[in-house]
PDB file of C-alpha atoms in Angstrom:
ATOM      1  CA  UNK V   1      89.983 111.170 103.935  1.00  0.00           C
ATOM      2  CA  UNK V   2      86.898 109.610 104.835  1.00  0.00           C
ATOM      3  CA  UNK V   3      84.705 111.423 102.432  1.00  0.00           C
ATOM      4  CA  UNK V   4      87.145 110.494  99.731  1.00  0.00           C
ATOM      5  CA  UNK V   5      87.161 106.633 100.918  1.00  0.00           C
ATOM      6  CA  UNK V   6      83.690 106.752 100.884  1.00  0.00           C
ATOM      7  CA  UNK V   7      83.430 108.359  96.909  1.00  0.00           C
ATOM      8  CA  UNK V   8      85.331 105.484  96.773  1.00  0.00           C
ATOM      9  CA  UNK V   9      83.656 102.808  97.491  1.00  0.00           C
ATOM     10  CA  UNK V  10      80.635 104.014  96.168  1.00  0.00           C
ATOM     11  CA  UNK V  11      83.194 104.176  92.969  1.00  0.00           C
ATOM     12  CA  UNK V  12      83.116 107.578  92.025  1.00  0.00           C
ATOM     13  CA  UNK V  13      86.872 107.909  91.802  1.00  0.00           C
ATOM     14  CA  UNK V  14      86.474 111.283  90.500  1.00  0.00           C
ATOM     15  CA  UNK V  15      85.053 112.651  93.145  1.00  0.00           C
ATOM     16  CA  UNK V  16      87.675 110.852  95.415  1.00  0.00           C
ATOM     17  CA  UNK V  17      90.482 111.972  93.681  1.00  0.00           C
ATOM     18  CA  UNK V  18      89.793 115.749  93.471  1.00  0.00           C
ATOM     19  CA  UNK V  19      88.681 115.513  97.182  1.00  0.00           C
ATOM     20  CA  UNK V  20      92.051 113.769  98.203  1.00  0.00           C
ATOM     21  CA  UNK V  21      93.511 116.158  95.533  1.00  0.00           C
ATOM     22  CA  UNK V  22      92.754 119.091  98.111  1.00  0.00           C
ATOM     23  CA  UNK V  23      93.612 117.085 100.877  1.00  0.00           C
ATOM     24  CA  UNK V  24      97.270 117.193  99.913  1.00  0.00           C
ATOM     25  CA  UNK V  25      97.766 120.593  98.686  1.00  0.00           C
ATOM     26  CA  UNK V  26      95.837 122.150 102.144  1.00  0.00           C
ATOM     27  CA  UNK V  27      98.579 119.773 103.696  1.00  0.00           C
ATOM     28  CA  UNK V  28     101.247 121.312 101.689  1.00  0.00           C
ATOM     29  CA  UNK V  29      99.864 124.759 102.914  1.00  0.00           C
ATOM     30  CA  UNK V  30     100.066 123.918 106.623  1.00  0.00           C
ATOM     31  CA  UNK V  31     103.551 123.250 106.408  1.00  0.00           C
ATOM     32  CA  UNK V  32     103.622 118.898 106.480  1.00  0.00           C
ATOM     33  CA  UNK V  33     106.068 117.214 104.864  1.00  0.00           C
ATOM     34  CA  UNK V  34     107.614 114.262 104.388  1.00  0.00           C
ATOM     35  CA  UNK V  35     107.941 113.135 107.792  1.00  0.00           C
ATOM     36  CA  UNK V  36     104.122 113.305 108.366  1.00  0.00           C
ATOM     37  CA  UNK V  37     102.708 110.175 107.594  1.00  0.00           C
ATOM     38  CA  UNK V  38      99.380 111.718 106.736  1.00  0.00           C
ATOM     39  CA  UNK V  39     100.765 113.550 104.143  1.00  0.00           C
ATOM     40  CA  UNK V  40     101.960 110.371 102.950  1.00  0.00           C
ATOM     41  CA  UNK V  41      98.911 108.207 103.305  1.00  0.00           C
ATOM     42  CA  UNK V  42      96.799 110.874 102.015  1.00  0.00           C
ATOM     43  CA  UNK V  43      99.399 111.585  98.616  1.00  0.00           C
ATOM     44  CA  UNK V  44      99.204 107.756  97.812  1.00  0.00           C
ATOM     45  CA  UNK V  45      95.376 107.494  98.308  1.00  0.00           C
ATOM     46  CA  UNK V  46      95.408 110.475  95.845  1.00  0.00           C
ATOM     47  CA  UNK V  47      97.497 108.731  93.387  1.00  0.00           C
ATOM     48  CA  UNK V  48      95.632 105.868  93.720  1.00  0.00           C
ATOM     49  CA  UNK V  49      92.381 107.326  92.772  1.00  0.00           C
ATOM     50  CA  UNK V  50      93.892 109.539  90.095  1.00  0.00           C
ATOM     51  CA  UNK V  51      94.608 106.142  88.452  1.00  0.00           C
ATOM     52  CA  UNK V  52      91.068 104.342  89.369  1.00  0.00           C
ATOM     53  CA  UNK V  53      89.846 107.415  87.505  1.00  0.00           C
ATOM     54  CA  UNK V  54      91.422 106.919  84.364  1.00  0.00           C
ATOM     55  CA  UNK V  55      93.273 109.830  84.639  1.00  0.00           C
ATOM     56  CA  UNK V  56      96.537 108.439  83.915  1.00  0.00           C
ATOM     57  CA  UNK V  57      98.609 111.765  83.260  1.00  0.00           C
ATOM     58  CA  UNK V  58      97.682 112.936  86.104  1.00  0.00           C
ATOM     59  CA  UNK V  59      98.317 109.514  88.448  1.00  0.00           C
ATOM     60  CA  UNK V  60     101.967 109.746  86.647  1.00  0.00           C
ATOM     61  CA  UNK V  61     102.541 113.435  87.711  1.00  0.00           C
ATOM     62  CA  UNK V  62     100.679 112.616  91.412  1.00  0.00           C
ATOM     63  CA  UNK V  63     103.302 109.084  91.653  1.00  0.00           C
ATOM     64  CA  UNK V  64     105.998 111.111  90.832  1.00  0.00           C
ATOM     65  CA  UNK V  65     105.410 113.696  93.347  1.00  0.00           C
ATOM     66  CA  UNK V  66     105.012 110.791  95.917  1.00  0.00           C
ATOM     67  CA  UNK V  67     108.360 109.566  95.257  1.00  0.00           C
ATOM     68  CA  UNK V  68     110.010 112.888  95.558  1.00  0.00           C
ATOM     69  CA  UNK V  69     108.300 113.356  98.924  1.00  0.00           C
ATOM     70  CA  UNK V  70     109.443 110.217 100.060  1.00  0.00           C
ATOM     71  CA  UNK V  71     112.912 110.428  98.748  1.00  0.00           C
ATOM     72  CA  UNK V  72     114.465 112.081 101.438  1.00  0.00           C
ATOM     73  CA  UNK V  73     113.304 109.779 104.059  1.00  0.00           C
ATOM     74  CA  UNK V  74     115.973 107.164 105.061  1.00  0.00           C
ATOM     75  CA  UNK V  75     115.032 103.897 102.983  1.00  0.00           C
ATOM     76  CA  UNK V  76     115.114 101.538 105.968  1.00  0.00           C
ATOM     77  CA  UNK V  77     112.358 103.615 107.546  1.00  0.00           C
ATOM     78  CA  UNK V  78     109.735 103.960 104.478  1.00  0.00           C
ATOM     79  CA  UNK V  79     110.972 101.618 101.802  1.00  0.00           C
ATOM     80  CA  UNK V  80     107.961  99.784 101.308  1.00  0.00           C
ATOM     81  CA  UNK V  81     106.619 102.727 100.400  1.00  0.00           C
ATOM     82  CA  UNK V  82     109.026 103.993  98.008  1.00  0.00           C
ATOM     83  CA  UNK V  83     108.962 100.742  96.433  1.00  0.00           C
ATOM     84  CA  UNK V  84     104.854 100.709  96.001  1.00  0.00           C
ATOM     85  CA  UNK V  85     105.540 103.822  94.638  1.00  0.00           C
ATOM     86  CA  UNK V  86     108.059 103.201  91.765  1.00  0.00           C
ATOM     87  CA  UNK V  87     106.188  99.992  91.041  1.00  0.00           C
ATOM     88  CA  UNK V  88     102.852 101.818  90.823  1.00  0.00           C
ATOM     89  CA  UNK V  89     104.326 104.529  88.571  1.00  0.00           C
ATOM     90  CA  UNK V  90     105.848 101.611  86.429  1.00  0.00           C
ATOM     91  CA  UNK V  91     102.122 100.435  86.205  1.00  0.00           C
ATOM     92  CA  UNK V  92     100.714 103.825  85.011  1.00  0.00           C
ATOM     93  CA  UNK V  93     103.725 104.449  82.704  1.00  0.00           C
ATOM     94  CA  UNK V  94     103.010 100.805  81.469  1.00  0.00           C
ATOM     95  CA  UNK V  95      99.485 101.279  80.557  1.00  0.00           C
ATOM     96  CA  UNK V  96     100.458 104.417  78.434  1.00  0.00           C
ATOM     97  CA  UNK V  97     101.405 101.672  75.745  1.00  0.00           C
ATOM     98  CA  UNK V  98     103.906 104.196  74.528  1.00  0.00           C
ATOM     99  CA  UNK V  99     107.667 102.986  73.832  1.00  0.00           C
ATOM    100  CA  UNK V 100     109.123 105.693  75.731  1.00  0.00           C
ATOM    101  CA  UNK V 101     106.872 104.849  78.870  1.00  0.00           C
ATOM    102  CA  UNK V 102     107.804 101.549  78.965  1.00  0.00           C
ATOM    103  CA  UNK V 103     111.918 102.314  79.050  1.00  0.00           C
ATOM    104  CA  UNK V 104     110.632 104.763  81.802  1.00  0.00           C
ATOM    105  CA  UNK V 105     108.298 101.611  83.806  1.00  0.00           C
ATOM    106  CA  UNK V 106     111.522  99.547  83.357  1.00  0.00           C
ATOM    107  CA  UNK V 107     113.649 101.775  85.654  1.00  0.00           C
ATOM    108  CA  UNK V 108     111.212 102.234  88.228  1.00  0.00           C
ATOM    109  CA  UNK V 109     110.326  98.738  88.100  1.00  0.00           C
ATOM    110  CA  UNK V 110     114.119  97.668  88.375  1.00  0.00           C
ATOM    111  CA  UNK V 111     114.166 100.176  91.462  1.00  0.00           C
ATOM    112  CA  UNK V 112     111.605  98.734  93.335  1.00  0.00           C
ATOM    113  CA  UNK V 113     112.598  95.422  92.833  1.00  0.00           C
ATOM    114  CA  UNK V 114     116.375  95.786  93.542  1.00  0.00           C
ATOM    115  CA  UNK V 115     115.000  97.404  97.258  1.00  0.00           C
ATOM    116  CA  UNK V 116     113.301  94.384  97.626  1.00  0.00           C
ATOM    117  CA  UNK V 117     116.176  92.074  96.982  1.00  0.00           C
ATOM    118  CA  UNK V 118     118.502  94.494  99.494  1.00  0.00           C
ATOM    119  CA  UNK V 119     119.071  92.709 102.437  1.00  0.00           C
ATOM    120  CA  UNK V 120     120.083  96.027 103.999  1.00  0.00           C
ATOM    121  CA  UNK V 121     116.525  97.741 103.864  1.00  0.00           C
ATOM    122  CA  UNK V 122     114.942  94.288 104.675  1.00  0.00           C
ATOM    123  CA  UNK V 123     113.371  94.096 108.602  1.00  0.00           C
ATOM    124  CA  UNK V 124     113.995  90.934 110.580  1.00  0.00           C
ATOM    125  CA  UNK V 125     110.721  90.076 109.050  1.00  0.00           C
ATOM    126  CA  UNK V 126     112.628  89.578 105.710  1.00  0.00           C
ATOM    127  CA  UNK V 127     110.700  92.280 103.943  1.00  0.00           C
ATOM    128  CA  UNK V 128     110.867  96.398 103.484  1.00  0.00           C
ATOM    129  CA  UNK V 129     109.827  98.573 106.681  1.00  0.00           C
ATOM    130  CA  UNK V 130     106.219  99.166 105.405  1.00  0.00           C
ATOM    131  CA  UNK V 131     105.651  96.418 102.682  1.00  0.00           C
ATOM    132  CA  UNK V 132     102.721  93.826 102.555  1.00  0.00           C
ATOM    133  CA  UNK V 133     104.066  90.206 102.708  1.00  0.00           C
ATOM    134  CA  UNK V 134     103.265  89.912  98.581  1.00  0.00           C
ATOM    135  CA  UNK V 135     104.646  93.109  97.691  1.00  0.00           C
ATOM    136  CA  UNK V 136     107.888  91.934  96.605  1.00  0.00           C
ATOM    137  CA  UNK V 137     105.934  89.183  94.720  1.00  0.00           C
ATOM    138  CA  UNK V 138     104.184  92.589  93.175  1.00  0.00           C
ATOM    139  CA  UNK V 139     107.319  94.205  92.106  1.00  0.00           C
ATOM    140  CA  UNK V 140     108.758  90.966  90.402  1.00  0.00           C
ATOM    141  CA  UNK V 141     105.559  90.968  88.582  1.00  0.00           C
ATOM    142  CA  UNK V 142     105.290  94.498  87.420  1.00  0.00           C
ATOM    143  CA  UNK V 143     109.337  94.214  86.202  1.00  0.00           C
ATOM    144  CA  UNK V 144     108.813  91.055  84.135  1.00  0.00           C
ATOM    145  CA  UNK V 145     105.460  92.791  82.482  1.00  0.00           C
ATOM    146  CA  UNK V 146     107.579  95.421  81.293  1.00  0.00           C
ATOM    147  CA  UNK V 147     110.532  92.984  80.044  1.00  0.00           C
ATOM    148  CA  UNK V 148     108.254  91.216  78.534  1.00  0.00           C
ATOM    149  CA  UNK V 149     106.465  94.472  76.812  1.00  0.00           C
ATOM    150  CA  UNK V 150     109.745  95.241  75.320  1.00  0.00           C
ATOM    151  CA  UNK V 151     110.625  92.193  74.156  1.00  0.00           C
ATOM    152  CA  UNK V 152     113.196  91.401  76.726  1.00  0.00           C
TER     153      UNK V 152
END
């Protein structure tokens, strides 16, 4: 992960993405899943730079294989992260520009945002297990962008 953090920062996203790219599938091989955190951290770092490469097809695929990894996982316990995920994945879809996309952002947009607004996933911090204090603020954002791309 470090060698990827540090293609990086020295913005070769390219290079980060196919090395966090082999990250997660020598992960896969081992045997982690979902419960290993590293699997997770490393899968959204990979999304991540999938997108700060331009490579939006594949950031779409890599978001959507984050969010069936985390899917299983009780809500409670990684919902920030499921949320950053759907609203992410709204972002890529988003940027497509494509009609279709954008009915596609919407629902993960909406998804994200109604786990933020569920008082049953929220901590006694008032925010998702996982989730930076403007990540909600994030999700309302990303859901009016697409309303507002369709014309609603």
């Amino acid at each position: 992960v470090r060698l990827a953090d540090a293609h990086a920062a020295a913005g070769d996203h390219f290079s980060a993405a196919d090395t966090l790219g082999q990250l997660v599938a020598g992960m896969r091989a081992q045997g982690l899943g979902s419960m290993h955190p590293g699997l997770r951290h490393t899968a959204t770092k990979h999304a991540a730079a999938l997108a700060a490469a331009g490579r939006r097809a594949d950031s779409i695929a890599a978001y959507k294989e984050l969010i069936e990894l985390l899917t299983p996982l009780p809500p409670e316990h990684v919902g920030g992260e499921v949320a950053a995920a759907h609203v992410a994945l709204a972002t890529q879809l988003a940027q497509t520009g494509k009609q279709a996309s954008f009915e596609q952002a919407l629902e993960y947009a909406q998804l994200a945002q109604r786990m933020h607004d569920d008082p049953q996933l929220r901590g006694d911090h008032g925010r998702l297990n996982g989730a930076e204090p403007l990540d909600a603020a994030v999700a309302a954002n990303a859901l009016s962008g697409v309303l507002e791309r369709l014309g609603r």
